[in-house]
PDB file of C-alpha atoms and ligand atoms in Angstrom:
ATOM      1  CA  MET A   1       0.007  -0.061  -0.109  1.00  0.00           C
ATOM      2  CA  GLU A   2       1.291   3.317  -0.779  1.00  0.00           C
ATOM      3  CA  VAL A   3      -0.025   5.959   1.823  1.00  0.00           C
ATOM      4  CA  ILE A   4      -0.007   9.441   0.495  1.00  0.00           C
ATOM      5  CA  ILE A   5      -0.409  12.155   3.299  1.00  0.00           C
ATOM      6  CA  GLN A   6      -1.063  15.762   1.883  1.00  0.00           C
ATOM      7  CA  ASP A   7      -2.281  19.455   3.822  1.00  0.00           C
ATOM      8  CA  THR A   8      -5.762  19.259   2.795  1.00  0.00           C
ATOM      9  CA  PRO A   9      -8.569  17.564   0.860  1.00  0.00           C
ATOM     10  CA  GLU A  10      -7.807  20.050  -2.267  1.00  0.00           C
ATOM     11  CA  ASP A  11      -4.056  18.386  -2.456  1.00  0.00           C
ATOM     12  CA  CYS A  12      -5.412  15.039  -2.391  1.00  0.00           C
ATOM     13  CA  ALA A  13      -8.025  15.436  -5.064  1.00  0.00           C
ATOM     14  CA  ARG A  14      -5.355  17.154  -7.036  1.00  0.00           C
ATOM     15  CA  ILE A  15      -3.245  13.804  -6.857  1.00  0.00           C
ATOM     16  CA  GLY A  16      -6.237  11.837  -7.438  1.00  0.00           C
ATOM     17  CA  ALA A  17      -7.830  13.505 -10.498  1.00  0.00           C
ATOM     18  CA  SER A  18      -3.934  13.444 -11.828  1.00  0.00           C
ATOM     19  CA  ILE A  19      -4.108   9.545 -11.424  1.00  0.00           C
ATOM     20  CA  ILE A  20      -7.248   9.203 -13.259  1.00  0.00           C
ATOM     21  CA  ALA A  21      -5.940  11.482 -15.780  1.00  0.00           C
ATOM     22  CA  SER A  22      -3.030   9.585 -16.470  1.00  0.00           C
ATOM     23  CA  THR A  23      -5.225   6.409 -16.725  1.00  0.00           C
ATOM     24  CA  LEU A  24      -7.493   7.744 -19.189  1.00  0.00           C
ATOM     25  CA  ARG A  25      -4.464   8.931 -21.355  1.00  0.00           C
ATOM     26  CA  ARG A  26      -3.063   5.602 -21.440  1.00  0.00           C
ATOM     27  CA  LYS A  27      -6.439   3.957 -22.333  1.00  0.00           C
ATOM     28  CA  ALA A  28      -9.124   5.861 -23.464  1.00  0.00           C
ATOM     29  CA  HIS A  29     -11.461   3.446 -23.092  1.00  0.00           C
ATOM     30  CA  ALA A  30     -10.949   2.676 -19.225  1.00  0.00           C
ATOM     31  CA  VAL A  31     -13.400   1.589 -17.126  1.00  0.00           C
ATOM     32  CA  LEU A  32     -13.467   3.901 -14.026  1.00  0.00           C
ATOM     33  CA  GLY A  33     -14.891   2.744 -10.344  1.00  0.00           C
ATOM     34  CA  LEU A  34     -16.973   5.720  -8.763  1.00  0.00           C
ATOM     35  CA  ALA A  35     -18.043   6.370  -5.308  1.00  0.00           C
ATOM     36  CA  THR A  36     -20.477   8.531  -3.372  1.00  0.00           C
ATOM     37  CA  GLY A  37     -20.362  10.309   0.294  1.00  0.00           C
ATOM     38  CA  SER A  38     -18.812  13.517   1.013  1.00  0.00           C
ATOM     39  CA  THR A  39     -15.250  12.448   0.136  1.00  0.00           C
ATOM     40  CA  PRO A  40     -15.215  12.082  -3.373  1.00  0.00           C
ATOM     41  CA  LEU A  41     -16.855  15.484  -4.025  1.00  0.00           C
ATOM     42  CA  VAL A  42     -13.856  17.654  -3.992  1.00  0.00           C
ATOM     43  CA  LEU A  43     -12.177  14.925  -6.402  1.00  0.00           C
ATOM     44  CA  TYR A  44     -15.055  15.204  -8.461  1.00  0.00           C
ATOM     45  CA  ARG A  45     -14.649  18.833  -8.649  1.00  0.00           C
ATOM     46  CA  GLU A  46     -11.480  18.534  -9.812  1.00  0.00           C
ATOM     47  CA  MET A  47     -11.915  15.907 -12.593  1.00  0.00           C
ATOM     48  CA  ILE A  48     -14.626  18.773 -13.723  1.00  0.00           C
ATOM     49  CA  ARG A  49     -12.131  21.421 -13.572  1.00  0.00           C
ATOM     50  CA  LEU A  50      -9.453  19.378 -15.640  1.00  0.00           C
ATOM     51  CA  HIS A  51     -12.184  18.359 -18.427  1.00  0.00           C
ATOM     52  CA  ALA A  52     -13.407  22.031 -18.820  1.00  0.00           C
ATOM     53  CA  ALA A  53      -9.693  22.822 -19.125  1.00  0.00           C
ATOM     54  CA  GLY A  54      -9.428  20.158 -21.988  1.00  0.00           C
ATOM     55  CA  GLU A  55      -7.263  17.487 -19.838  1.00  0.00           C
ATOM     56  CA  LEU A  56      -9.402  15.208 -19.304  1.00  0.00           C
ATOM     57  CA  ASP A  57     -11.767  13.505 -21.850  1.00  0.00           C
ATOM     58  CA  PHE A  58     -14.392  10.681 -20.675  1.00  0.00           C
ATOM     59  CA  SER A  59     -15.873  10.255 -24.167  1.00  0.00           C
ATOM     60  CA  MET A  60     -14.651   6.518 -24.349  1.00  0.00           C
ATOM     61  CA  ALA A  61     -14.783   6.113 -20.834  1.00  0.00           C
ATOM     62  CA  THR A  62     -17.042   3.526 -18.849  1.00  0.00           C
ATOM     63  CA  SER A  63     -18.230   3.735 -15.369  1.00  0.00           C
ATOM     64  CA  PHE A  64     -19.345   1.748 -12.514  1.00  0.00           C
ATOM     65  CA  ASN A  65     -20.635   2.837  -9.387  1.00  0.00           C
ATOM     66  CA  LEU A  66     -19.917   0.777  -5.873  1.00  0.00           C
ATOM     67  CA  ASP A  67     -23.712   0.865  -4.587  1.00  0.00           C
ATOM     68  CA  GLU A  68     -27.194   2.176  -4.441  1.00  0.00           C
ATOM     69  CA  TYR A  69     -29.735   2.141  -1.804  1.00  0.00           C
ATOM     70  CA  ILE A  70     -32.662  -0.026  -2.304  1.00  0.00           C
ATOM     71  CA  GLY A  71     -35.897   1.670  -2.869  1.00  0.00           C
ATOM     72  CA  LEU A  72     -34.802   4.740  -4.189  1.00  0.00           C
ATOM     73  CA  ALA A  73     -35.689   5.643  -7.822  1.00  0.00           C
ATOM     74  CA  PRO A  74     -32.866   6.890  -9.794  1.00  0.00           C
ATOM     75  CA  ASP A  75     -34.391  10.595  -9.777  1.00  0.00           C
ATOM     76  CA  HIS A  76     -34.847  10.937  -5.963  1.00  0.00           C
ATOM     77  CA  PRO A  77     -32.468  13.441  -4.530  1.00  0.00           C
ATOM     78  CA  CYS A  78     -30.425  10.720  -2.164  1.00  0.00           C
ATOM     79  CA  SER A  79     -30.117   8.084  -4.677  1.00  0.00           C
ATOM     80  CA  TYR A  80     -26.493   7.615  -5.467  1.00  0.00           C
ATOM     81  CA  ARG A  81     -27.634   7.798  -9.168  1.00  0.00           C
ATOM     82  CA  TYR A  82     -29.003  11.401  -8.763  1.00  0.00           C
ATOM     83  CA  PHE A  83     -25.478  12.131  -6.565  1.00  0.00           C
ATOM     84  CA  MET A  84     -23.337  11.127  -9.842  1.00  0.00           C
ATOM     85  CA  GLU A  85     -25.646  12.884 -12.179  1.00  0.00           C
ATOM     86  CA  GLU A  86     -25.373  16.265  -9.965  1.00  0.00           C
ATOM     87  CA  ASN A  87     -21.903  16.135  -8.933  1.00  0.00           C
ATOM     88  CA  LEU A  88     -19.924  14.487 -11.887  1.00  0.00           C
ATOM     89  CA  PHE A  89     -21.893  13.109 -15.155  1.00  0.00           C
ATOM     90  CA  LYS A  90     -23.744  16.125 -15.900  1.00  0.00           C
ATOM     91  CA  HIS A  91     -20.651  18.201 -16.032  1.00  0.00           C
ATOM     92  CA  ILE A  92     -18.608  15.732 -18.139  1.00  0.00           C
ATOM     93  CA  ASN A  93     -18.835  14.165 -21.553  1.00  0.00           C
ATOM     94  CA  ILE A  94     -19.225  10.731 -20.401  1.00  0.00           C
ATOM     95  CA  ARG A  95     -22.056   8.681 -22.629  1.00  0.00           C
ATOM     96  CA  PRO A  96     -24.995   8.312 -20.116  1.00  0.00           C
ATOM     97  CA  GLU A  97     -25.363   4.594 -21.506  1.00  0.00           C
ATOM     98  CA  ARG A  98     -21.868   3.895 -20.370  1.00  0.00           C
ATOM     99  CA  THR A  99     -22.473   4.922 -16.935  1.00  0.00           C
ATOM    100  CA  HIS A 100     -23.681   2.063 -14.510  1.00  0.00           C
ATOM    101  CA  VAL A 101     -25.296   2.526 -10.814  1.00  0.00           C
ATOM    102  CA  PRO A 102     -27.169  -0.510  -9.290  1.00  0.00           C
ATOM    103  CA  ASP A 103     -30.738  -0.590  -9.685  1.00  0.00           C
ATOM    104  CA  GLY A 104     -32.097   0.190  -6.251  1.00  0.00           C
ATOM    105  CA  ASN A 105     -35.689  -0.405  -7.795  1.00  0.00           C
ATOM    106  CA  ALA A 106     -34.715  -3.946  -9.448  1.00  0.00           C
ATOM    107  CA  VAL A 107     -37.681  -6.263  -9.113  1.00  0.00           C
ATOM    108  CA  ASP A 108     -35.274  -9.261  -8.686  1.00  0.00           C
ATOM    109  CA  VAL A 109     -32.363  -7.798  -6.817  1.00  0.00           C
ATOM    110  CA  ASP A 110     -30.536 -11.067  -7.061  1.00  0.00           C
ATOM    111  CA  ALA A 111     -30.342 -11.034 -10.552  1.00  0.00           C
ATOM    112  CA  ALA A 112     -29.794  -7.389 -10.776  1.00  0.00           C
ATOM    113  CA  CYS A 113     -26.586  -8.227  -8.557  1.00  0.00           C
ATOM    114  CA  LYS A 114     -25.378 -11.055 -10.776  1.00  0.00           C
ATOM    115  CA  ALA A 115     -25.846  -8.946 -13.988  1.00  0.00           C
ATOM    116  CA  TYR A 116     -23.914  -5.846 -12.438  1.00  0.00           C
ATOM    117  CA  GLU A 117     -20.951  -8.267 -11.674  1.00  0.00           C
ATOM    118  CA  LEU A 118     -21.222  -9.643 -15.475  1.00  0.00           C
ATOM    119  CA  SER A 119     -21.294  -6.475 -16.849  1.00  0.00           C
ATOM    120  CA  ILE A 120     -18.212  -5.317 -15.051  1.00  0.00           C
ATOM    121  CA  ARG A 121     -16.598  -8.564 -16.611  1.00  0.00           C
ATOM    122  CA  SER A 122     -18.021  -8.087 -20.108  1.00  0.00           C
ATOM    123  CA  VAL A 123     -15.883  -4.752 -20.120  1.00  0.00           C
ATOM    124  CA  GLY A 124     -13.037  -6.279 -19.106  1.00  0.00           C
ATOM    125  CA  GLY A 125     -12.913  -5.610 -15.344  1.00  0.00           C
ATOM    126  CA  ILE A 126     -12.604  -2.099 -13.626  1.00  0.00           C
ATOM    127  CA  ASP A 127      -9.224   0.069 -14.315  1.00  0.00           C
ATOM    128  CA  ILE A 128      -9.184   2.365 -11.239  1.00  0.00           C
ATOM    129  CA  GLN A 129     -11.642   2.168  -8.511  1.00  0.00           C
ATOM    130  CA  VAL A 130     -12.392   5.326  -6.060  1.00  0.00           C
ATOM    131  CA  LEU A 131     -13.229   4.420  -2.416  1.00  0.00           C
ATOM    132  CA  GLY A 132     -14.234   6.198   0.891  1.00  0.00           C
ATOM    133  CA  ILE A 133     -14.295   4.606   4.072  1.00  0.00           C
ATOM    134  CA  GLY A 134     -17.052   4.818   6.602  1.00  0.00           C
ATOM    135  CA  THR A 135     -16.256   5.142  10.280  1.00  0.00           C
ATOM    136  CA  ASP A 136     -16.788   1.625  11.024  1.00  0.00           C
ATOM    137  CA  GLY A 137     -14.390   0.415   8.292  1.00  0.00           C
ATOM    138  CA  HIS A 138     -16.885  -0.002   5.538  1.00  0.00           C
ATOM    139  CA  ILE A 139     -16.072   0.298   1.782  1.00  0.00           C
ATOM    140  CA  ALA A 140     -19.066   0.830  -0.592  1.00  0.00           C
ATOM    141  CA  PHE A 141     -21.648  -0.687   1.932  1.00  0.00           C
ATOM    142  CA  ASN A 142     -19.716  -3.599   2.848  1.00  0.00           C
ATOM    143  CA  GLU A 143     -20.475  -3.496   6.695  1.00  0.00           C
ATOM    144  CA  PRO A 144     -18.140  -4.985   9.438  1.00  0.00           C
ATOM    145  CA  VAL A 145     -18.024  -8.814   9.143  1.00  0.00           C
ATOM    146  CA  SER A 146     -18.817  -8.660   5.355  1.00  0.00           C
ATOM    147  CA  SER A 147     -16.833 -11.596   3.503  1.00  0.00           C
ATOM    148  CA  LEU A 148     -13.706 -10.218   2.435  1.00  0.00           C
ATOM    149  CA  GLY A 149     -14.492 -12.548  -0.855  1.00  0.00           C
ATOM    150  CA  SER A 150     -18.097 -11.143  -1.250  1.00  0.00           C
ATOM    151  CA  ARG A 151     -19.508 -10.136  -4.619  1.00  0.00           C
ATOM    152  CA  THR A 152     -22.234  -7.739  -5.622  1.00  0.00           C
ATOM    153  CA  ARG A 153     -25.282  -8.444  -3.383  1.00  0.00           C
ATOM    154  CA  ILE A 154     -27.951  -6.848  -1.205  1.00  0.00           C
ATOM    155  CA  LYS A 155     -26.843  -5.708   2.398  1.00  0.00           C
ATOM    156  CA  THR A 156     -28.527  -4.379   5.484  1.00  0.00           C
ATOM    157  CA  LEU A 157     -27.645  -1.148   6.356  1.00  0.00           C
ATOM    158  CA  HIS A 158     -25.923  -0.911   9.995  1.00  0.00           C
ATOM    159  CA  GLU A 159     -27.614   1.393  11.902  1.00  0.00           C
ATOM    160  CA  ASP A 160     -24.527   3.608  12.629  1.00  0.00           C
ATOM    161  CA  THR A 161     -24.332   4.019   8.799  1.00  0.00           C
ATOM    162  CA  ARG A 162     -27.789   5.150   8.509  1.00  0.00           C
ATOM    163  CA  GLU A 163     -27.209   7.594  11.445  1.00  0.00           C
ATOM    164  CA  ASP A 164     -24.010   8.622   9.354  1.00  0.00           C
ATOM    165  CA  ASN A 165     -26.061   9.253   6.005  1.00  0.00           C
ATOM    166  CA  ALA A 166     -29.021  10.515   7.668  1.00  0.00           C
ATOM    167  CA  ARG A 167     -27.411  14.190   7.207  1.00  0.00           C
ATOM    168  CA  PHE A 168     -28.613  13.792   3.258  1.00  0.00           C
ATOM    169  CA  PHE A 169     -32.156  12.730   4.092  1.00  0.00           C
ATOM    170  CA  ASP A 170     -35.218  14.925   5.825  1.00  0.00           C
ATOM    171  CA  SER A 171     -35.307  12.772   8.820  1.00  0.00           C
ATOM    172  CA  MET A 172     -33.829   9.446   9.757  1.00  0.00           C
ATOM    173  CA  ASP A 173     -37.055   7.216   8.912  1.00  0.00           C
ATOM    174  CA  GLU A 174     -36.333   8.065   5.324  1.00  0.00           C
ATOM    175  CA  VAL A 175     -32.898   6.576   5.353  1.00  0.00           C
ATOM    176  CA  PRO A 176     -33.395   3.308   3.460  1.00  0.00           C
ATOM    177  CA  THR A 177     -32.406  -0.011   5.261  1.00  0.00           C
ATOM    178  CA  HIS A 178     -30.887  -1.913   2.647  1.00  0.00           C
ATOM    179  CA  CYS A 179     -28.563  -1.418  -0.358  1.00  0.00           C
ATOM    180  CA  ILE A 180     -26.950  -3.277  -3.304  1.00  0.00           C
ATOM    181  CA  THR A 181     -23.234  -2.931  -3.016  1.00  0.00           C
ATOM    182  CA  MET A 182     -20.340  -4.129  -5.086  1.00  0.00           C
ATOM    183  CA  GLY A 183     -18.590  -7.000  -2.794  1.00  0.00           C
ATOM    184  CA  VAL A 184     -15.028  -6.684  -1.024  1.00  0.00           C
ATOM    185  CA  GLY A 185     -14.128  -9.308  -3.494  1.00  0.00           C
ATOM    186  CA  THR A 186     -15.289  -7.073  -6.202  1.00  0.00           C
ATOM    187  CA  ILE A 187     -13.385  -4.213  -5.116  1.00  0.00           C
ATOM    188  CA  MET A 188     -10.197  -6.492  -5.072  1.00  0.00           C
ATOM    189  CA  GLU A 189     -10.425  -7.410  -8.710  1.00  0.00           C
ATOM    190  CA  CYS A 190     -10.236  -3.632  -9.524  1.00  0.00           C
ATOM    191  CA  ARG A 191      -6.710  -3.070 -11.023  1.00  0.00           C
ATOM    192  CA  GLN A 192      -5.867   0.152  -8.996  1.00  0.00           C
ATOM    193  CA  LEU A 193      -7.753   1.414  -5.929  1.00  0.00           C
ATOM    194  CA  LEU A 194      -7.427   5.054  -4.693  1.00  0.00           C
ATOM    195  CA  LEU A 195      -8.864   5.454  -1.220  1.00  0.00           C
ATOM    196  CA  PHE A 196      -9.550   8.843   0.201  1.00  0.00           C
ATOM    197  CA  ALA A 197     -10.293   9.785   3.660  1.00  0.00           C
ATOM    198  CA  PHE A 198     -10.410  13.246   5.055  1.00  0.00           C
ATOM    199  CA  GLY A 199     -10.928  14.895   8.528  1.00  0.00           C
ATOM    200  CA  LYS A 200     -10.229  13.588  12.356  1.00  0.00           C
ATOM    201  CA  ALA A 201     -13.481  11.819  12.361  1.00  0.00           C
ATOM    202  CA  LYS A 202     -11.787   9.165  10.074  1.00  0.00           C
ATOM    203  CA  ALA A 203      -8.511   9.082  12.030  1.00  0.00           C
ATOM    204  CA  GLU A 204      -9.210   6.123  14.021  1.00  0.00           C
ATOM    205  CA  ILE A 205     -10.497   3.816  11.533  1.00  0.00           C
ATOM    206  CA  ILE A 206      -7.773   4.730   8.756  1.00  0.00           C
ATOM    207  CA  ALA A 207      -5.123   3.766  11.389  1.00  0.00           C
ATOM    208  CA  ARG A 208      -6.908   0.688  12.001  1.00  0.00           C
ATOM    209  CA  ALA A 209      -7.445  -0.254   8.238  1.00  0.00           C
ATOM    210  CA  VAL A 210      -3.836   0.672   7.136  1.00  0.00           C
ATOM    211  CA  GLU A 211      -2.001  -0.772  10.509  1.00  0.00           C
ATOM    212  CA  GLY A 212      -4.073  -2.881  12.210  1.00  0.00           C
ATOM    213  CA  PRO A 213      -4.955  -6.603  11.215  1.00  0.00           C
ATOM    214  CA  ILE A 214      -6.583  -7.935   8.209  1.00  0.00           C
ATOM    215  CA  THR A 215     -10.087  -8.661   9.483  1.00  0.00           C
ATOM    216  CA  ALA A 216     -13.473  -8.681   8.278  1.00  0.00           C
ATOM    217  CA  MET A 217     -14.431  -6.564  11.364  1.00  0.00           C
ATOM    218  CA  VAL A 218     -13.034  -3.870   9.123  1.00  0.00           C
ATOM    219  CA  PRO A 219     -13.748  -4.592   5.420  1.00  0.00           C
ATOM    220  CA  ALA A 220     -11.277  -1.723   4.119  1.00  0.00           C
ATOM    221  CA  SER A 221      -8.413  -3.748   6.076  1.00  0.00           C
ATOM    222  CA  ALA A 222      -8.384  -6.178   3.171  1.00  0.00           C
ATOM    223  CA  LEU A 223      -6.868  -3.529   0.915  1.00  0.00           C
ATOM    224  CA  GLN A 224      -3.749  -4.809   2.600  1.00  0.00           C
ATOM    225  CA  LEU A 225      -3.847  -7.506   0.388  1.00  0.00           C
ATOM    226  CA  HIS A 226      -3.780  -5.339  -2.904  1.00  0.00           C
ATOM    227  CA  GLN A 227      -1.134  -5.230  -5.241  1.00  0.00           C
ATOM    228  CA  ASP A 228      -1.889  -1.511  -6.190  1.00  0.00           C
ATOM    229  CA  VAL A 229      -3.653   0.585  -3.771  1.00  0.00           C
ATOM    230  CA  LYS A 230      -3.003   4.227  -2.951  1.00  0.00           C
ATOM    231  CA  ILE A 231      -4.463   5.575   0.535  1.00  0.00           C
ATOM    232  CA  ILE A 232      -4.682   9.477  -0.212  1.00  0.00           C
ATOM    233  CA  LEU A 233      -4.979  11.128   3.185  1.00  0.00           C
ATOM    234  CA  ASP A 234      -5.405  14.769   4.783  1.00  0.00           C
ATOM    235  CA  THR A 235      -3.473  15.585   7.698  1.00  0.00           C
ATOM    236  CA  ALA A 236      -6.317  15.221   9.970  1.00  0.00           C
ATOM    237  CA  ALA A 237      -7.289  11.832   8.789  1.00  0.00           C
ATOM    238  CA  ALA A 238      -3.812  10.641   9.214  1.00  0.00           C
ATOM    239  CA  ARG A 239      -2.917  11.642  12.632  1.00  0.00           C
ATOM    240  CA  LYS A 240      -3.521   8.589  14.199  1.00  0.00           C
ATOM    241  CA  LEU A 241      -0.896   6.619  11.939  1.00  0.00           C
ATOM    242  CA  GLU A 242       1.840   5.206  13.841  1.00  0.00           C
ATOM    243  CA  HIS A 243       3.957   5.261  10.663  1.00  0.00           C
ATOM    244  CA  GLY A 244       2.764   8.720   9.456  1.00  0.00           C
ATOM    245  CA  ASP A 245       6.310   9.895   9.417  1.00  0.00           C
ATOM    246  CA  TYR A 246       7.683   7.288   7.371  1.00  0.00           C
ATOM    247  CA  PHE A 247       4.781   7.511   4.678  1.00  0.00           C
ATOM    248  CA  ARG A 248       5.500  11.127   4.538  1.00  0.00           C
ATOM    249  CA  HIS A 249       9.228  10.169   3.792  1.00  0.00           C
ATOM    250  CA  VAL A 250       8.622   7.811   1.238  1.00  0.00           C
ATOM    251  CA  TYR A 251       6.403  10.023  -0.557  1.00  0.00           C
ATOM    252  CA  GLU A 252       8.651  12.926  -0.466  1.00  0.00           C
ATOM    253  CA  ASN A 253      11.644  10.896  -1.682  1.00  0.00           C
ATOM    254  CA  LYS A 254       9.791   9.247  -4.734  1.00  0.00           C
ATOM    255  CA  PRO A 255      11.462  10.304  -7.979  1.00  0.00           C
ATOM    256  CA  GLU A 256       8.733  12.597  -9.663  1.00  0.00           C
ATOM    257  CA  TRP A 257       8.573  10.389 -12.563  1.00  0.00           C
ATOM    258  CA  GLN A 258       7.031   7.668 -10.283  1.00  0.00           C
ATOM    259  CA  ARG A 259       4.606   9.951  -8.444  1.00  0.00           C
ATOM    260  CA  HIS A 260       1.252   9.130 -10.209  1.00  0.00           C
TER     261      HIS A 260
HETATM  262  C1  LIG B 301     -21.235   5.662   2.181  1.00  0.00           C
HETATM  263  C2  LIG B 301     -20.865   5.214   0.825  1.00  0.00           C
HETATM  264  C3  LIG B 301     -19.360   4.734   1.127  1.00  0.00           C
HETATM  265  C4  LIG B 301     -18.652   5.757   1.480  1.00  0.00           C
HETATM  266  C5  LIG B 301     -19.097   6.073   3.027  1.00  0.00           C
HETATM  267  C6  LIG B 301     -18.227   7.308   3.391  1.00  0.00           C
HETATM  268  O1  LIG B 301     -21.674   4.689   3.482  1.00  0.00           O
HETATM  269  N1  LIG B 301     -21.519   4.005   0.586  1.00  0.00           N
HETATM  270  O2  LIG B 301     -19.233   4.349  -0.519  1.00  0.00           O
HETATM  271  O3  LIG B 301     -17.303   5.684   1.435  1.00  0.00           O
HETATM  272  O4  LIG B 301     -20.563   6.350   2.972  1.00  0.00           O
HETATM  273  O5  LIG B 301     -18.908   8.559   3.341  1.00  0.00           O
HETATM  274  P1  LIG B 301     -18.407  10.081   3.421  1.00  0.00           P
HETATM  275  O6  LIG B 301     -17.549  10.298   2.409  1.00  0.00           O
HETATM  276  O7  LIG B 301     -19.604  10.999   3.352  1.00  0.00           O
HETATM  277  O8  LIG B 301     -17.724   9.844   4.893  1.00  0.00           O
END
């Protein structure tokens, strides 16, 4: 794992967007894995800025999102499809038919989950996946004790996660109880992973995920087994890392050409 610590979320976003830009320059038809939540917003703003500046072209790209709430229509303001349209898709030139978000309104959810896995496979897999982390260590919506080999499936949301995400809804009662999420195993098959975390509320779980044991109790700790993962943190989210100084030293001494 490469741990990159920067002063601000904006600095982290610049690094993330530049990695995504070099992926798309190398492979115009790259498959992007995208995430929701407040963390990736700053990254999406930077990607939009690069696109407007003519430095990022999504015309051949495909995207797959990690997860979606069950029971919310795509045009519901709290659905992840709506989030993606508002915060990224409508501002860039990705073709709408090449953007994929699990269908939270599917009649046969199990079949929809299997079809999602198949469509990822049919385009050759995900080249680069953006991730955030929940305060309980979840990635996508893989709550603690999710199998580290899990695939796209229905999950029951933890009450803590529902409470964390209630800020996007008018009331706690409106927060869905279930979701469709890519599994930890699905995420581990992506060729490259970029996990972002900002703010002191994430410091404890980042230390457990990066420096603690690999355990289904902290699904993000599975990333320790991935061969190409960057953990991109602001100073506040990095402050509980025992080896923070070492991670900074490694990054600062990397040759420029190896940086992204
Ligand atoms: C949700 C999403 C996750 C995200 C997490 C953290 O649960 N399903 O993909 O990483 O929230 O959200 P935030 O970035 O708002 O802290």
